[in-house]
PDB file of C-alpha atoms in Angstrom:
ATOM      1  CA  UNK A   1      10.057  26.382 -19.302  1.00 59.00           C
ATOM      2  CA  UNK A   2       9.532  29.200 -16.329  1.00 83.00           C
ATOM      3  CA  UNK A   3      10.413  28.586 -12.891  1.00 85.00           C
ATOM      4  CA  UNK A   4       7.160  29.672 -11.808  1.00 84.00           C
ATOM      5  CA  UNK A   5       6.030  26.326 -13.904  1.00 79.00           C
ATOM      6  CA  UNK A   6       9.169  24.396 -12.971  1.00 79.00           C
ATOM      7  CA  UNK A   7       8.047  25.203  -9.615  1.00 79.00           C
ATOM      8  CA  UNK A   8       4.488  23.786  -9.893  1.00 75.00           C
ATOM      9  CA  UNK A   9       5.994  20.925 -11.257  1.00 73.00           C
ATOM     10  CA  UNK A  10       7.847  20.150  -7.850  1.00 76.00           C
ATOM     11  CA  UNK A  11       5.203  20.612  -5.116  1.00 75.00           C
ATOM     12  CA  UNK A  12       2.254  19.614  -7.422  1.00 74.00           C
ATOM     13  CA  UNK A  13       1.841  16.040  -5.544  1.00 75.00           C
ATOM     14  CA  UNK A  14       2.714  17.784  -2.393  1.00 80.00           C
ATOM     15  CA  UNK A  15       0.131  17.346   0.291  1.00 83.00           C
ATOM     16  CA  UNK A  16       0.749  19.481   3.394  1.00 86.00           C
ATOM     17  CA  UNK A  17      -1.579  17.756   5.889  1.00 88.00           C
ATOM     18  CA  UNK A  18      -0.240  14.267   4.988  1.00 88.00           C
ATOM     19  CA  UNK A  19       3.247  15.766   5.799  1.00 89.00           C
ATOM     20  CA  UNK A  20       2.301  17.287   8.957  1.00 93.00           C
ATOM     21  CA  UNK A  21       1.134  13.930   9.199  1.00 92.00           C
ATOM     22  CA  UNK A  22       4.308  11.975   8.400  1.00 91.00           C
ATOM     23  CA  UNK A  23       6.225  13.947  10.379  1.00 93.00           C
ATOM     24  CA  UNK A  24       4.093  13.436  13.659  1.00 94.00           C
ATOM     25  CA  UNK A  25       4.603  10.041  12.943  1.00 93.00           C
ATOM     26  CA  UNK A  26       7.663   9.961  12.456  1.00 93.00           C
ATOM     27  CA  UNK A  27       8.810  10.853  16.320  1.00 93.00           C
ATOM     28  CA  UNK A  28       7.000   7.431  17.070  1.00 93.00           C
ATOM     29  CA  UNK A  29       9.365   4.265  17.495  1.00 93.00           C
ATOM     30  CA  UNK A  30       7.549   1.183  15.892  1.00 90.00           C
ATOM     31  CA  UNK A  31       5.334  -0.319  18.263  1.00 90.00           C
ATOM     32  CA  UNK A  32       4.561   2.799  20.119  1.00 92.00           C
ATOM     33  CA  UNK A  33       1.757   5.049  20.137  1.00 93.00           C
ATOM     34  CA  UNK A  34      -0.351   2.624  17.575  1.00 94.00           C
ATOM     35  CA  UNK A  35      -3.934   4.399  18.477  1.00 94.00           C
ATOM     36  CA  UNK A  36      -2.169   8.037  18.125  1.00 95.00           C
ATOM     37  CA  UNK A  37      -0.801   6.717  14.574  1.00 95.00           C
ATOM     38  CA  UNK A  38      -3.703   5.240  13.519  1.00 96.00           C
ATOM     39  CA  UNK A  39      -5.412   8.362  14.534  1.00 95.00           C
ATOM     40  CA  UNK A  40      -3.612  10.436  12.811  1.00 95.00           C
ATOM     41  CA  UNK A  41      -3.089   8.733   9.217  1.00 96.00           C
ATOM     42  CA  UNK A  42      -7.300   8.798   9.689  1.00 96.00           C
ATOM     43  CA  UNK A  43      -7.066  12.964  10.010  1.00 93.00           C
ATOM     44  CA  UNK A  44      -4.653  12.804   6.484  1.00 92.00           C
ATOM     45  CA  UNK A  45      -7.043  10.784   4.828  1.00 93.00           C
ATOM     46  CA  UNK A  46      -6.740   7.576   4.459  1.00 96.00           C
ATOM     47  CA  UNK A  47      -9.937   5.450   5.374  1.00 98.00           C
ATOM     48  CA  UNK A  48      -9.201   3.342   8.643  1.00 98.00           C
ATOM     49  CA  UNK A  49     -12.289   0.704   9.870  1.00 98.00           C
ATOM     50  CA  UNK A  50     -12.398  -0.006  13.695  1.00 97.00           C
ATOM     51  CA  UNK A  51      -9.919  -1.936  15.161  1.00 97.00           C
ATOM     52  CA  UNK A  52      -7.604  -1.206  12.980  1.00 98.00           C
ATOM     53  CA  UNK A  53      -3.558  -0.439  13.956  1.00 96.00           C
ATOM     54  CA  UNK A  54      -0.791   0.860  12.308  1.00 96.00           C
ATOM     55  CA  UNK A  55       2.120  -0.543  13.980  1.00 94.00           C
ATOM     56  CA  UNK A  56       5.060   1.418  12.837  1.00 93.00           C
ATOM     57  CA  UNK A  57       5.809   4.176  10.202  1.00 93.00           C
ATOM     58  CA  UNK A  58       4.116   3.823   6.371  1.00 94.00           C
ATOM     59  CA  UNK A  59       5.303   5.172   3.152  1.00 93.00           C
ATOM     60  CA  UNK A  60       2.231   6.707   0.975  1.00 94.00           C
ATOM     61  CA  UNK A  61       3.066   8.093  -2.431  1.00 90.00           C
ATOM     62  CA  UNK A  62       1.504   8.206  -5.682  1.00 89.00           C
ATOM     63  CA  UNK A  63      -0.366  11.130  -8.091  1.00 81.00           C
ATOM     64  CA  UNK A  64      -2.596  13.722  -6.467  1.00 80.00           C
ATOM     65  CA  UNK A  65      -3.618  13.206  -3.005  1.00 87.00           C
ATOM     66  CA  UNK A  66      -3.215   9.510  -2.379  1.00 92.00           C
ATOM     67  CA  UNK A  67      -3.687   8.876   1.171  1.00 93.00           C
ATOM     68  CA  UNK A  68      -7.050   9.705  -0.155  1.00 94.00           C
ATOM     69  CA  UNK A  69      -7.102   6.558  -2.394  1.00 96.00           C
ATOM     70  CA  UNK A  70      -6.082   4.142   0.638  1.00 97.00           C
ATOM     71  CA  UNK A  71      -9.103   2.771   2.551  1.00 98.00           C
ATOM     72  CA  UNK A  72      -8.402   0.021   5.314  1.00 98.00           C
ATOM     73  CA  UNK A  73     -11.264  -2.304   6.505  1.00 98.00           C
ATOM     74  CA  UNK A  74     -11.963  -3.082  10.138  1.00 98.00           C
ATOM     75  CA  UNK A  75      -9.847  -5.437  12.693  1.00 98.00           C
ATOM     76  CA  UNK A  76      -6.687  -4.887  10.371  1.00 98.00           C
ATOM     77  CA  UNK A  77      -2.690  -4.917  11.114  1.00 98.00           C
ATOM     78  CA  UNK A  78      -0.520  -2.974   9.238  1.00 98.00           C
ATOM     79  CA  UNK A  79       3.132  -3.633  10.218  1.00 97.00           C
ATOM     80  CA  UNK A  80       6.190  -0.995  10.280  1.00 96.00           C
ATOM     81  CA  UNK A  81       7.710   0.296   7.258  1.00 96.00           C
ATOM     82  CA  UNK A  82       4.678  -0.906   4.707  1.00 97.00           C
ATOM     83  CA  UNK A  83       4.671   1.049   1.442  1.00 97.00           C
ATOM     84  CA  UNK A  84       1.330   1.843  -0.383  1.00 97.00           C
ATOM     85  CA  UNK A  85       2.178   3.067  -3.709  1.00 96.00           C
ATOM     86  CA  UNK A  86      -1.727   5.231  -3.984  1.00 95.00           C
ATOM     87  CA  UNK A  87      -1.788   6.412  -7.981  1.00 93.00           C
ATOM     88  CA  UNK A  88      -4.954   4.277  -8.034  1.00 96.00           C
ATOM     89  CA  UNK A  89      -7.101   2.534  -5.300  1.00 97.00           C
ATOM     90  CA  UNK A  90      -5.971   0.631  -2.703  1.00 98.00           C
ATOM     91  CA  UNK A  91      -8.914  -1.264  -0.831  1.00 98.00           C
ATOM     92  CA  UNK A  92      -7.953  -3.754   2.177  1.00 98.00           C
ATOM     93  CA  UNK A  93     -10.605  -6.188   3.703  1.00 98.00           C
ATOM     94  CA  UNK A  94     -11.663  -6.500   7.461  1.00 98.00           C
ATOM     95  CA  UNK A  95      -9.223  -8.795   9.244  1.00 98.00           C
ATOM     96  CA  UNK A  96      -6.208  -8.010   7.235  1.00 98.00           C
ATOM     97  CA  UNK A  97      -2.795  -8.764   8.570  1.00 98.00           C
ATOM     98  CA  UNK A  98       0.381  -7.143   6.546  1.00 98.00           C
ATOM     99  CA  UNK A  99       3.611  -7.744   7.459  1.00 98.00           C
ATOM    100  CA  UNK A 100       6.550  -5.579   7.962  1.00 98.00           C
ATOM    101  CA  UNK A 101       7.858  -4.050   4.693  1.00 98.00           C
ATOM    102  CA  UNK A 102       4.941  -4.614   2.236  1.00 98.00           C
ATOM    103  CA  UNK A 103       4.887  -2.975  -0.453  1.00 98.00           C
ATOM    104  CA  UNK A 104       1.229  -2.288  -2.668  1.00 98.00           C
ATOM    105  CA  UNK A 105       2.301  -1.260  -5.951  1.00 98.00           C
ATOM    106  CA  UNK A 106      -0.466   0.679  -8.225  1.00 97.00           C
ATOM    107  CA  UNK A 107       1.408   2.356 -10.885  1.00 94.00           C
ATOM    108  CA  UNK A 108       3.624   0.635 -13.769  1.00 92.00           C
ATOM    109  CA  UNK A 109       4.517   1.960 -17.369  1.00 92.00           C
ATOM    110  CA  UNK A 110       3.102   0.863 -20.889  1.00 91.00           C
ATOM    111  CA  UNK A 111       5.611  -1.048 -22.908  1.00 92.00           C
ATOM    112  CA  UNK A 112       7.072   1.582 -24.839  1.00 91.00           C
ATOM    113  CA  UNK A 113       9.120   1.849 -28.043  1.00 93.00           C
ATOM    114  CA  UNK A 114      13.255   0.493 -27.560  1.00 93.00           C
ATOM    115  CA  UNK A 115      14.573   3.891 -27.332  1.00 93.00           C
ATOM    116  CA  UNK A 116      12.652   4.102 -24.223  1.00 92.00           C
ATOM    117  CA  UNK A 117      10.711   1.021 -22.309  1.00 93.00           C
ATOM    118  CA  UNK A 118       9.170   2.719 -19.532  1.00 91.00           C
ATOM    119  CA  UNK A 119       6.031   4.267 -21.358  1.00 90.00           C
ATOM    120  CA  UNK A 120       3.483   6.233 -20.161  1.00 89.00           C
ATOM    121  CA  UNK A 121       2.372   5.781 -16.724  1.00 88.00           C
ATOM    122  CA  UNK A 122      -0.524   3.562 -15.795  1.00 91.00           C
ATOM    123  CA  UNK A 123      -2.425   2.974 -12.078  1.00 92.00           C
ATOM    124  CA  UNK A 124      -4.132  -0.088 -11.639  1.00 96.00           C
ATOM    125  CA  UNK A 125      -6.164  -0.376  -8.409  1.00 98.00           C
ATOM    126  CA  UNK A 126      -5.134  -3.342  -5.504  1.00 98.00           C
ATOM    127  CA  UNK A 127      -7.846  -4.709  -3.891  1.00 98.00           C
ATOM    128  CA  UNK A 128      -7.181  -7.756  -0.976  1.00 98.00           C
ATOM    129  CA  UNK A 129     -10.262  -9.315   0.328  1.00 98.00           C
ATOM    130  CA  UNK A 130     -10.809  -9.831   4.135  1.00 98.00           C
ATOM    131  CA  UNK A 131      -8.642 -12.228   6.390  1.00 98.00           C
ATOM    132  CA  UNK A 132      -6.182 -12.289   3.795  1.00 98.00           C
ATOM    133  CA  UNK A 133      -2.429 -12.544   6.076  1.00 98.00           C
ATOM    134  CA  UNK A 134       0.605 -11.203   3.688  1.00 98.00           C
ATOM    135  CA  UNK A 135       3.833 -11.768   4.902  1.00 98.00           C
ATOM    136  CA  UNK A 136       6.799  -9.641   5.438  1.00 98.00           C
ATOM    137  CA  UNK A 137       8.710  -7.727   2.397  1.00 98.00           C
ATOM    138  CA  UNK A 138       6.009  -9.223  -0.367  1.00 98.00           C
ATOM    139  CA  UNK A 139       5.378  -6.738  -3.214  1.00 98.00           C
ATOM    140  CA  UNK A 140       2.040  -6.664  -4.771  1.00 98.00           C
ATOM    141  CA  UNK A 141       1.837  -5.532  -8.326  1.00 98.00           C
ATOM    142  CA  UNK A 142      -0.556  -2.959 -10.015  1.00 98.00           C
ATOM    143  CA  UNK A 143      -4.076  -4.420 -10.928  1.00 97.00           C
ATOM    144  CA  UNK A 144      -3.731  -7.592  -8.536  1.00 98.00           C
ATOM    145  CA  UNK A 145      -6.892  -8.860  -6.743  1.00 98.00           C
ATOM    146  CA  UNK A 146      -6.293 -11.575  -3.706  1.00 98.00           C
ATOM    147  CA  UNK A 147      -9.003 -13.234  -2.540  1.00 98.00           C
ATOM    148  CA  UNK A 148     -10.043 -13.489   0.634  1.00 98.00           C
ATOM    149  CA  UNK A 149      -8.619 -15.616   3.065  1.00 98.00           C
ATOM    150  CA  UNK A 150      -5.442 -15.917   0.916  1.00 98.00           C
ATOM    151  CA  UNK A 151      -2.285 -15.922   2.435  1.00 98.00           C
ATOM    152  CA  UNK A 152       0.566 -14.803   0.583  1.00 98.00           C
ATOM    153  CA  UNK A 153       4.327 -15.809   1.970  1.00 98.00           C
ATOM    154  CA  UNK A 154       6.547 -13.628   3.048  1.00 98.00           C
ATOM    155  CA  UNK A 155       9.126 -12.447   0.157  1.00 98.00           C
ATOM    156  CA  UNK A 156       6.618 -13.206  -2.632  1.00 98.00           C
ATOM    157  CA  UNK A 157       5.998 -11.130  -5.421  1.00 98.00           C
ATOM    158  CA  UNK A 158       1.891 -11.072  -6.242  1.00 98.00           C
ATOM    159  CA  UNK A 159       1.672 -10.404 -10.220  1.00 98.00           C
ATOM    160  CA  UNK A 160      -1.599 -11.819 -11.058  1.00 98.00           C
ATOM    161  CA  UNK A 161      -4.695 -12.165  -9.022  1.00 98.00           C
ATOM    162  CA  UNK A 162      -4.208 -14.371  -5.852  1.00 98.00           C
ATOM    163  CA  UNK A 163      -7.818 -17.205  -5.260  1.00 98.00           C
ATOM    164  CA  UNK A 164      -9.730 -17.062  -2.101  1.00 98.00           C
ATOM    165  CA  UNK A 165      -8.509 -19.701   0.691  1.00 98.00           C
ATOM    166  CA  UNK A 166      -4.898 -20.257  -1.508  1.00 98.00           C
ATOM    167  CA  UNK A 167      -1.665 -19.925  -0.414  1.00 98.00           C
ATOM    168  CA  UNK A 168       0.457 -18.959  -2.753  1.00 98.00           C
ATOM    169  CA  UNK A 169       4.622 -18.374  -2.417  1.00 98.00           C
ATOM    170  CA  UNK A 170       7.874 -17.503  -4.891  1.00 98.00           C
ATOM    171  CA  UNK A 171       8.830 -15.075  -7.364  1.00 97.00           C
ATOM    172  CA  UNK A 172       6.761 -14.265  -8.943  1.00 98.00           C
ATOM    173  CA  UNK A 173       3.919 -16.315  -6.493  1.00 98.00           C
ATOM    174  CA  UNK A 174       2.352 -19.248  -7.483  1.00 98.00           C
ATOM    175  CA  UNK A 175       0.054 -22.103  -5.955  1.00 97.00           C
ATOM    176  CA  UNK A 176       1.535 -23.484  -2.619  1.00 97.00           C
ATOM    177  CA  UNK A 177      -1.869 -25.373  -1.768  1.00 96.00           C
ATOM    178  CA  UNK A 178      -5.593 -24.828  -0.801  1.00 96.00           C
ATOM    179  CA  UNK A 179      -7.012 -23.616   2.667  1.00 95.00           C
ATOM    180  CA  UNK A 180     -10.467 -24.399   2.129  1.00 81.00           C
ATOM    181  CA  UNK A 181     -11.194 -26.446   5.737  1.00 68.00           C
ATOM    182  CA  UNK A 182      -7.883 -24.769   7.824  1.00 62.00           C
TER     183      UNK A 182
END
């Protein structure tokens, strides 16, 4: 390989105005300048409804420019340190409350052969409905739908698609009960 390859190679997932971005950010405690946050993450791309906060500072990564692929509804909280892992599409309802340290997985590897597991890369879009409340440090795996009103505990790990009006809880998250009249 040349460098001058090598090099594209390195920066190729580089996106200058998200870092401007991040780094903007990143001179705001949690809790503190929400509206400027929120404002800017909306000039780096990522679709933010009305209403809307970002409490704290958020981790975007993934293939190409994937604060692009995020797109948060209206009337939503997203708590400090939250991770959104963009190779595919992340959509997030109106009324959406995450906790702090969530982390929306799109990306996972094909099973591959023994001399090497991790096959080739795959993004599966994450889509959570409105009112849907996720507690603090839940993952949410590639491809998972949760219905809305769902709640999903805090700690959970979501690996298959979540009902509307369940709560579900555990590693990986299962059943907990129904919300249909709360």
């Amino acid at each position: 390989m040349n460098a001058k390859h090598d090099l594209r190679e390195e920066v190729i997932n580089f996106d200058p105005r998200f870092a401007v971005v991040r780094l903007l950010i990143s001179l705001l405690p949690p809790l503190v300048g929400n509206r400027l946050r929120t404002n800017l993450l909306r000039m780096s791309g990522v679709k933010i409804g009305s209403g809307s906060t970002v409490g704290g500072m958020i981790f975007v990564h993934g293939g190409g420019r994937p604060a692009s692929k995020i797109s948060i509804g209206q009337n939503c909280w997203i708590n400090d340190s939250c991770t959104f892992d963009a190779s595919a599409e992340i959509t997030i309802g109106d009324n959406v409350a995450l906790g702090q340290s969530v982390m929306i997985l799109t990306n996972s590897h094909e099973l591959g052969p023994s001399e090497s597991r991790a096959g080739s890369v795959v993004g599966l879009p994450v889509s959570i409905g409105d009112g849907v409340w996720i507690g603090a440090r839940t993952t949410v795996l590639p491809g998972v739908t949760i219905g809305s009103g769902a709640i999903v505990a805090a700690g959970s790990v979501v690996n298959r698609d979540v009902d509307a009006d369940t709560m579900v809880a555990g590693v990986p998250a299962r059943l907990v009960r129904s919300l249909d009249n709360d």
